[in-house]
Coordinates of C-alpha atoms and ligand atoms in Angstrom, one line a residue:
M786 CA 17.9 27.5 -43.2
S787 CA 20.5 25.8 -41.1
E788 CA 18.6 24.7 -37.9
G789 CA 15.6 22.5 -37.6
K790 CA 14.3 19.3 -39.1
H791 CA 14.9 17.7 -42.5
I792 CA 11.4 17.2 -43.9
A793 CA 10.0 15.2 -46.8
I794 CA 6.5 15.4 -48.1
A795 CA 5.4 12.4 -50.2
G796 CA 2.4 13.6 -52.2
A797 CA 3.5 17.2 -52.2
T798 CA 1.6 18.1 -55.4
G799 CA -1.8 16.9 -54.0
A800 CA -4.5 18.8 -52.2
V801 CA -3.2 17.7 -48.7
G802 CA 0.5 18.0 -49.6
I803 CA 0.1 21.6 -50.8
E804 CA -1.8 22.4 -47.5
M805 CA 0.9 20.8 -45.4
M806 CA 3.5 23.1 -47.0
K807 CA 1.2 26.1 -46.1
C808 CA 0.8 24.9 -42.5
L809 CA 4.5 24.4 -42.1
E810 CA 5.1 27.9 -43.4
E811 CA 2.4 29.6 -41.4
R812 CA 3.4 27.9 -38.1
N813 CA 7.1 28.6 -38.6
F814 CA 7.8 24.9 -38.3
P815 CA 11.6 24.6 -37.8
V816 CA 12.6 23.3 -41.3
A817 CA 16.3 22.8 -42.1
S818 CA 15.5 21.3 -45.6
I819 CA 12.5 20.1 -47.4
K820 CA 12.1 17.4 -50.1
L821 CA 9.0 17.5 -52.2
L822 CA 8.1 14.0 -53.5
A823 CA 5.4 12.9 -55.9
S824 CA 4.9 10.5 -58.8
A825 CA 7.2 10.4 -61.9
R826 CA 4.5 12.6 -63.6
S827 CA 5.4 15.5 -61.4
A828 CA 9.2 15.1 -61.3
G829 CA 10.9 18.3 -62.4
K830 CA 7.9 20.6 -61.6
T831 CA 8.8 23.4 -59.3
M832 CA 6.9 24.5 -56.1
T833 CA 7.7 27.3 -53.6
F834 CA 8.3 26.9 -49.9
N835 CA 9.2 29.8 -47.7
G836 CA 10.0 31.9 -50.8
K837 CA 12.4 29.2 -52.2
T838 CA 11.8 27.4 -55.5
I839 CA 12.1 23.7 -55.0
E840 CA 12.1 21.0 -57.6
V841 CA 9.7 18.0 -57.1
E842 CA 11.4 14.6 -57.1
E843 CA 10.0 11.2 -57.9
L844 CA 9.2 9.3 -54.8
T845 CA 11.5 6.2 -54.5
H846 CA 12.7 3.9 -51.8
D847 CA 15.9 5.9 -51.6
S848 CA 14.2 9.3 -51.1
F849 CA 14.6 9.4 -47.3
E850 CA 18.3 9.5 -46.5
G851 CA 18.9 12.2 -43.9
V852 CA 15.2 12.9 -43.5
D853 CA 13.9 13.4 -39.9
I854 CA 10.2 13.6 -40.5
A855 CA 8.4 12.2 -43.6
F856 CA 4.8 13.3 -44.2
F857 CA 2.9 11.0 -46.4
S858 CA -0.2 12.1 -48.3
A859 CA 0.0 10.1 -51.5
G860 CA -2.7 7.4 -50.8
G861 CA -2.7 4.1 -48.9
G862 CA -0.9 2.0 -51.5
T863 CA 2.0 4.4 -51.8
S864 CA 2.2 4.6 -48.0
K865 CA 2.2 0.8 -47.7
E866 CA 5.0 0.6 -50.2
F867 CA 7.3 3.5 -49.2
A868 CA 6.6 4.4 -45.6
P869 CA 8.6 1.4 -44.3
S870 CA 11.6 2.5 -46.4
A871 CA 11.4 6.0 -44.9
A872 CA 11.2 4.6 -41.3
K873 CA 14.1 2.2 -42.1
A874 CA 16.2 5.2 -43.3
G875 CA 15.6 6.8 -39.8
A876 CA 12.7 9.1 -40.5
I877 CA 9.6 9.3 -38.3
V878 CA 6.7 8.9 -40.8
I879 CA 3.5 10.8 -40.3
D880 CA 1.0 9.0 -42.6
N881 CA -2.2 10.6 -43.7
S882 CA -3.6 7.4 -45.3
S883 CA -5.6 4.6 -43.6
A884 CA -2.8 2.0 -44.3
F885 CA -1.4 1.8 -40.7
R886 CA -4.1 3.3 -38.6
M887 CA -5.3 0.2 -36.9
D888 CA -1.9 -1.4 -36.5
E889 CA -1.4 -1.7 -32.8
D890 CA 2.3 -0.7 -33.1
V891 CA 1.3 2.6 -34.8
P892 CA -0.1 5.4 -32.7
L893 CA -3.2 7.2 -34.1
I894 CA -3.2 10.8 -32.9
V895 CA -5.3 13.9 -32.7
P896 CA -2.9 16.2 -30.9
E897 CA -5.6 17.9 -28.8
V898 CA -7.0 14.5 -27.7
N899 CA -4.2 11.9 -27.2
P900 CA -0.7 13.6 -27.7
E901 CA 0.9 11.2 -25.2
A902 CA 0.5 8.4 -27.8
A903 CA 3.4 9.9 -29.8
K904 CA 5.9 8.6 -27.1
N905 CA 5.6 5.1 -28.4
T906 CA 6.5 4.6 -32.1
P907 CA 7.9 1.0 -32.4
K908 CA 7.6 1.1 -36.2
G909 CA 8.7 4.7 -36.7
I910 CA 5.2 5.4 -38.1
I911 CA 2.5 7.6 -36.7
A912 CA -0.9 7.6 -38.3
N913 CA -3.1 10.7 -38.9
P914 CA -6.8 9.7 -38.4
N915 CA -9.6 9.9 -40.9
C916 CA -10.9 13.4 -41.5
T917 CA -14.5 12.9 -40.3
T918 CA -13.2 11.2 -37.2
I919 CA -10.8 14.0 -36.3
I920 CA -13.5 16.7 -36.8
S921 CA -16.0 14.7 -34.7
L922 CA -13.6 14.0 -31.9
M923 CA -12.6 17.6 -31.7
A924 CA -16.1 18.2 -30.4
L925 CA -16.6 14.9 -28.5
A926 CA -13.3 14.7 -26.6
P927 CA -13.9 17.6 -24.3
L928 CA -17.3 16.2 -23.4
H929 CA -15.9 12.7 -23.0
E930 CA -13.3 14.0 -20.5
K931 CA -15.9 15.1 -18.0
Y932 CA -19.0 13.0 -18.8
G933 CA -17.7 9.7 -20.2
L934 CA -18.7 9.0 -23.9
K935 CA -20.9 5.9 -24.3
S936 CA -22.2 6.0 -27.9
I937 CA -22.2 8.1 -31.1
I938 CA -24.9 8.2 -33.8
A939 CA -23.7 10.4 -36.7
S940 CA -24.4 11.5 -40.2
S941 CA -21.6 13.2 -42.1
Y942 CA -21.8 15.8 -44.9
Q943 CA -18.4 15.4 -46.5
A944 CA -16.7 17.8 -48.9
V945 CA -15.2 16.7 -52.3
S946 CA -11.7 17.7 -51.1
G947 CA -11.8 14.4 -49.2
S948 CA -11.2 12.7 -52.6
G949 CA -8.1 14.9 -53.3
Q950 CA -7.6 17.0 -56.4
A951 CA -9.8 14.5 -58.4
G952 CA -12.8 15.3 -56.2
I953 CA -12.2 19.1 -56.4
E954 CA -11.8 19.0 -60.2
E955 CA -15.0 16.9 -60.6
L956 CA -17.2 19.3 -58.6
N957 CA -15.6 22.3 -60.5
Q958 CA -16.2 20.6 -63.9
Q959 CA -19.8 19.7 -63.0
M960 CA -20.7 23.1 -61.6
D961 CA -19.4 24.7 -64.8
A962 CA -21.2 22.1 -67.0
L963 CA -24.5 22.6 -65.1
V964 CA -24.4 26.4 -65.5
N965 CA -23.2 26.4 -69.1
N966 CA -25.3 23.5 -70.4
K967 CA -22.3 21.4 -71.1
E968 CA -21.9 17.6 -70.7
I969 CA -21.5 16.6 -67.0
E970 CA -18.5 14.2 -66.7
I971 CA -18.6 11.5 -64.0
N972 CA -15.1 10.1 -63.2
C973 CA -14.5 10.3 -59.4
Y974 CA -17.8 9.5 -57.8
P975 CA -20.4 6.7 -58.6
K976 CA -23.0 9.4 -59.4
Q977 CA -23.2 13.1 -60.3
I978 CA -22.1 15.2 -57.3
V979 CA -23.3 18.6 -58.4
S980 CA -26.9 19.3 -57.3
N981 CA -26.9 15.9 -55.5
V982 CA -25.8 14.1 -52.4
I983 CA -24.3 10.6 -52.4
P984 CA -24.7 8.3 -49.3
H985 CA -21.5 6.4 -50.3
V986 CA -18.0 7.3 -49.1
D987 CA -15.3 4.7 -49.7
V988 CA -16.1 1.1 -50.5
F989 CA -19.0 -1.0 -49.1
Q990 CA -18.0 -3.6 -46.4
E991 CA -19.9 -6.4 -44.7
G992 CA -23.2 -5.5 -43.1
G993 CA -23.9 -2.7 -45.6
Y994 CA -21.6 -0.2 -43.9
T995 CA -18.9 1.6 -45.9
K996 CA -15.2 1.6 -45.0
E997 CA -15.5 5.3 -44.1
E998 CA -18.3 4.6 -41.6
L999 CA -16.2 1.8 -40.0
K1000 CA -13.2 4.1 -39.7
M1001 CA -15.4 6.3 -37.5
L1002 CA -16.1 3.3 -35.3
N1003 CA -12.6 1.8 -35.1
E1004 CA -10.6 4.9 -35.1
S1005 CA -12.7 6.7 -32.4
R1006 CA -12.3 3.6 -30.2
K1007 CA -8.5 3.6 -30.7
I1008 CA -8.0 7.4 -30.2
L1009 CA -10.2 7.6 -27.1
G1010 CA -9.0 4.2 -25.7
L1011 CA -12.7 3.1 -25.5
T1012 CA -12.8 -0.4 -26.8
D1013 CA -16.5 -0.8 -26.2
L1014 CA -17.6 2.6 -27.6
K1015 CA -20.7 2.2 -29.7
V1016 CA -20.7 4.1 -33.0
T1017 CA -23.1 4.0 -35.9
C1018 CA -22.7 6.4 -38.8
T1019 CA -23.9 7.3 -42.3
C1020 CA -21.2 9.0 -44.4
V1021 CA -22.5 11.2 -47.2
R1022 CA -20.7 13.1 -49.9
V1023 CA -22.1 16.6 -50.6
P1024 CA -21.3 19.2 -53.2
V1025 CA -19.2 21.3 -50.8
M1026 CA -15.6 22.1 -51.8
R1027 CA -13.5 21.5 -48.6
S1028 CA -15.2 21.5 -45.2
H1029 CA -16.9 18.5 -43.6
S1030 CA -20.0 18.8 -41.3
V1031 CA -21.1 16.1 -38.9
S1032 CA -24.5 15.8 -37.2
I1033 CA -23.9 13.9 -34.0
T1034 CA -26.1 12.4 -31.2
A1035 CA -23.7 11.5 -28.4
A1036 CA -24.7 9.6 -25.2
F1037 CA -22.7 9.9 -22.0
E1038 CA -22.3 7.9 -18.7
K1039 CA -23.2 11.0 -16.6
P1040 CA -26.1 13.4 -17.1
I1041 CA -25.1 16.4 -19.3
S1042 CA -26.9 19.6 -20.1
V1043 CA -26.3 22.1 -22.9
E1044 CA -24.8 24.5 -20.4
D1045 CA -22.4 21.7 -19.2
A1046 CA -21.3 21.2 -22.8
R1047 CA -20.7 24.9 -23.4
A1048 CA -18.6 25.0 -20.2
A1049 CA -16.6 21.9 -21.3
F1050 CA -15.7 23.5 -24.7
A1051 CA -14.6 26.8 -23.1
G1052 CA -10.9 27.4 -23.5
K1053 CA -10.3 24.1 -25.4
P1054 CA -7.8 24.6 -28.2
G1055 CA -9.1 24.0 -31.8
I1056 CA -12.8 24.0 -31.1
K1057 CA -15.1 27.1 -30.8
V1058 CA -18.8 27.3 -30.0
V1059 CA -21.0 29.1 -32.6
D1060 CA -24.5 28.6 -31.3
S1061 CA -27.0 31.4 -31.1
P1062 CA -30.2 30.2 -32.7
E1063 CA -32.0 33.4 -31.8
E1064 CA -29.5 35.2 -34.1
E1065 CA -29.5 32.4 -36.7
L1066 CA -25.9 31.7 -35.8
Y1067 CA -24.5 28.2 -36.3
P1068 CA -21.5 26.8 -38.1
V1069 CA -21.6 26.2 -41.9
P1070 CA -18.8 24.7 -44.1
L1071 CA -17.8 28.1 -45.6
D1072 CA -17.1 29.4 -42.0
T1073 CA -14.2 26.9 -41.5
T1074 CA -12.8 26.9 -45.0
C1075 CA -9.0 27.4 -44.9
K1076 CA -9.3 27.9 -41.1
D1077 CA -7.7 25.9 -38.3
D1078 CA -10.5 25.8 -35.7
C1079 CA -13.4 23.4 -35.8
L1080 CA -16.8 24.9 -34.9
V1081 CA -19.6 23.4 -32.9
G1082 CA -23.3 24.5 -32.7
R1083 CA -26.9 23.5 -32.6
I1084 CA -26.2 22.0 -29.2
R1085 CA -29.4 20.4 -27.8
E1086 CA -30.5 17.8 -25.3
D1087 CA -31.5 14.7 -27.3
K1088 CA -35.2 13.9 -27.1
V1089 CA -34.8 10.1 -27.6
I1090 CA -31.7 9.0 -25.6
D1091 CA -31.0 9.7 -21.9
N1092 CA -27.9 11.6 -21.0
A1093 CA -27.4 12.5 -24.7
L1094 CA -26.8 15.7 -26.7
A1095 CA -27.3 16.5 -30.3
L1096 CA -24.7 18.7 -31.9
W1097 CA -23.4 19.9 -35.3
V1098 CA -19.6 20.1 -35.8
V1099 CA -17.8 21.6 -38.8
G1100 CA -14.1 21.6 -39.8
D1101 CA -11.9 22.1 -42.8
Q1102 CA -11.2 18.7 -44.2
V1103 CA -7.9 19.6 -45.9
R1104 CA -6.6 21.5 -42.8
K1105 CA -7.7 20.0 -39.4
G1106 CA -9.0 16.9 -41.2
A1107 CA -5.6 16.2 -42.7
A1108 CA -2.6 18.6 -43.2
L1109 CA -2.8 20.7 -40.0
N1110 CA -3.3 17.6 -37.8
A1111 CA -0.3 16.0 -39.4
V1112 CA 1.9 19.1 -38.9
Q1113 CA 0.7 19.4 -35.3
I1114 CA 1.8 15.8 -34.8
G1115 CA 5.2 16.9 -36.2
E1116 CA 5.2 19.7 -33.6
I1117 CA 4.8 17.2 -30.8
L1118 CA 7.8 15.3 -32.0
Ligands
LIG994 P1 1.2 13.4 -58.7 O1 0.7 14.8 -58.6 O2 2.5 13.3 -59.4 O3 0.1 12.5 -59.3 P2 -4.5 14.0 -54.4 O4 -4.9 13.2 -53.2 O5 -4.8 15.5 -54.2 O6 -4.9 13.4 -55.7 O7 -2.9 13.9 -54.4 C1 -2.2 12.7 -54.4 C2 -0.7 13.0 -54.3 O8 -0.1 11.7 -54.3 C3 -0.1 13.7 -55.4 O9 1.0 14.5 -55.0 C4 0.4 12.6 -56.3 O10 1.4 12.9 -57.2 C5 0.9 11.6 -55.3 N1 1.0 10.3 -55.8 C6 0.0 9.5 -56.3 N2 0.4 8.3 -56.6 C7 1.7 8.3 -56.4 C8 2.8 7.3 -56.5 N3 2.6 6.1 -57.0 N4 4.0 7.7 -56.2 C9 4.3 8.9 -55.7 N5 3.4 9.8 -55.5 C10 2.1 9.5 -55.9

């Protein structure tokens, strides 16, 4: 490994960090060296990258000397504390947390939608959007390009992977406890997640919306450059391991038919139509698990709002919703 970029992953031992390593390997990202960073708890553990055993180091302010690209997936507090040190050391930070997403000096990028935003990085930081927002915009951006998006009404069905390893472990524990008549432990979510759905993702804010729901509003506006876009959303946690689904009614400036939408999706990278009701074909979370592409189906003309379509979009939260999108931003750089 003599050519390529010097990479660091802060949060390498987490669900997204592990997936980032897989994406870098699979996509033959030009890696000259890689530093795997996590909390002091993980220092000294070993992980494998491209067949090489690498020791995990504790993340510190001095971790980034000589690093070209620093991927952060260790939570918002950690990003706030350490990302500026990485940028100061000369690295471009690609941050998966919400810490910098709404900072006007930090571009917020879905590579298929607004790659040009990567040209301007005054703080040396680029933000990776919220997972539900990325997956929704993968379907909405090709339609917006031709028909002008006016409003989004959405309900999400979000996998436990969105809460990192803690969410995945909680669903595993509760599934095992339910089947084997053991005690169900509740640590990660406000209520039992197995055999349940919880209309509460992230913390409640003013007006009764959650932070996750407001991310859909604010981040969609920023990525699409639509300051007046109307978005209302109910985000729901469901007992699914790692793919998010979103039910969307989207209204447009111009009239749009189901056939128009199918034509707009044709040939677009990262989004595929799976929509044959007569064959009972529509996307489900397991179809996108560990896959790069988002899938869209159930495309219908909305019966309530003019120039609007109802659709159902599904994508792997850990991959396109987080790790893959971050690695694709790295590829633009
Ligand atoms: P660790 O495994 O040592 O706790 P997930 O979102 O899947 O829970 O993963 C979170 C990732 O962020 C893990 O790699 C975790 O490391 C890392 N992490 C959490 N807190 C810190 C911290 N204060 N400093 C460095 N890494 C952290």
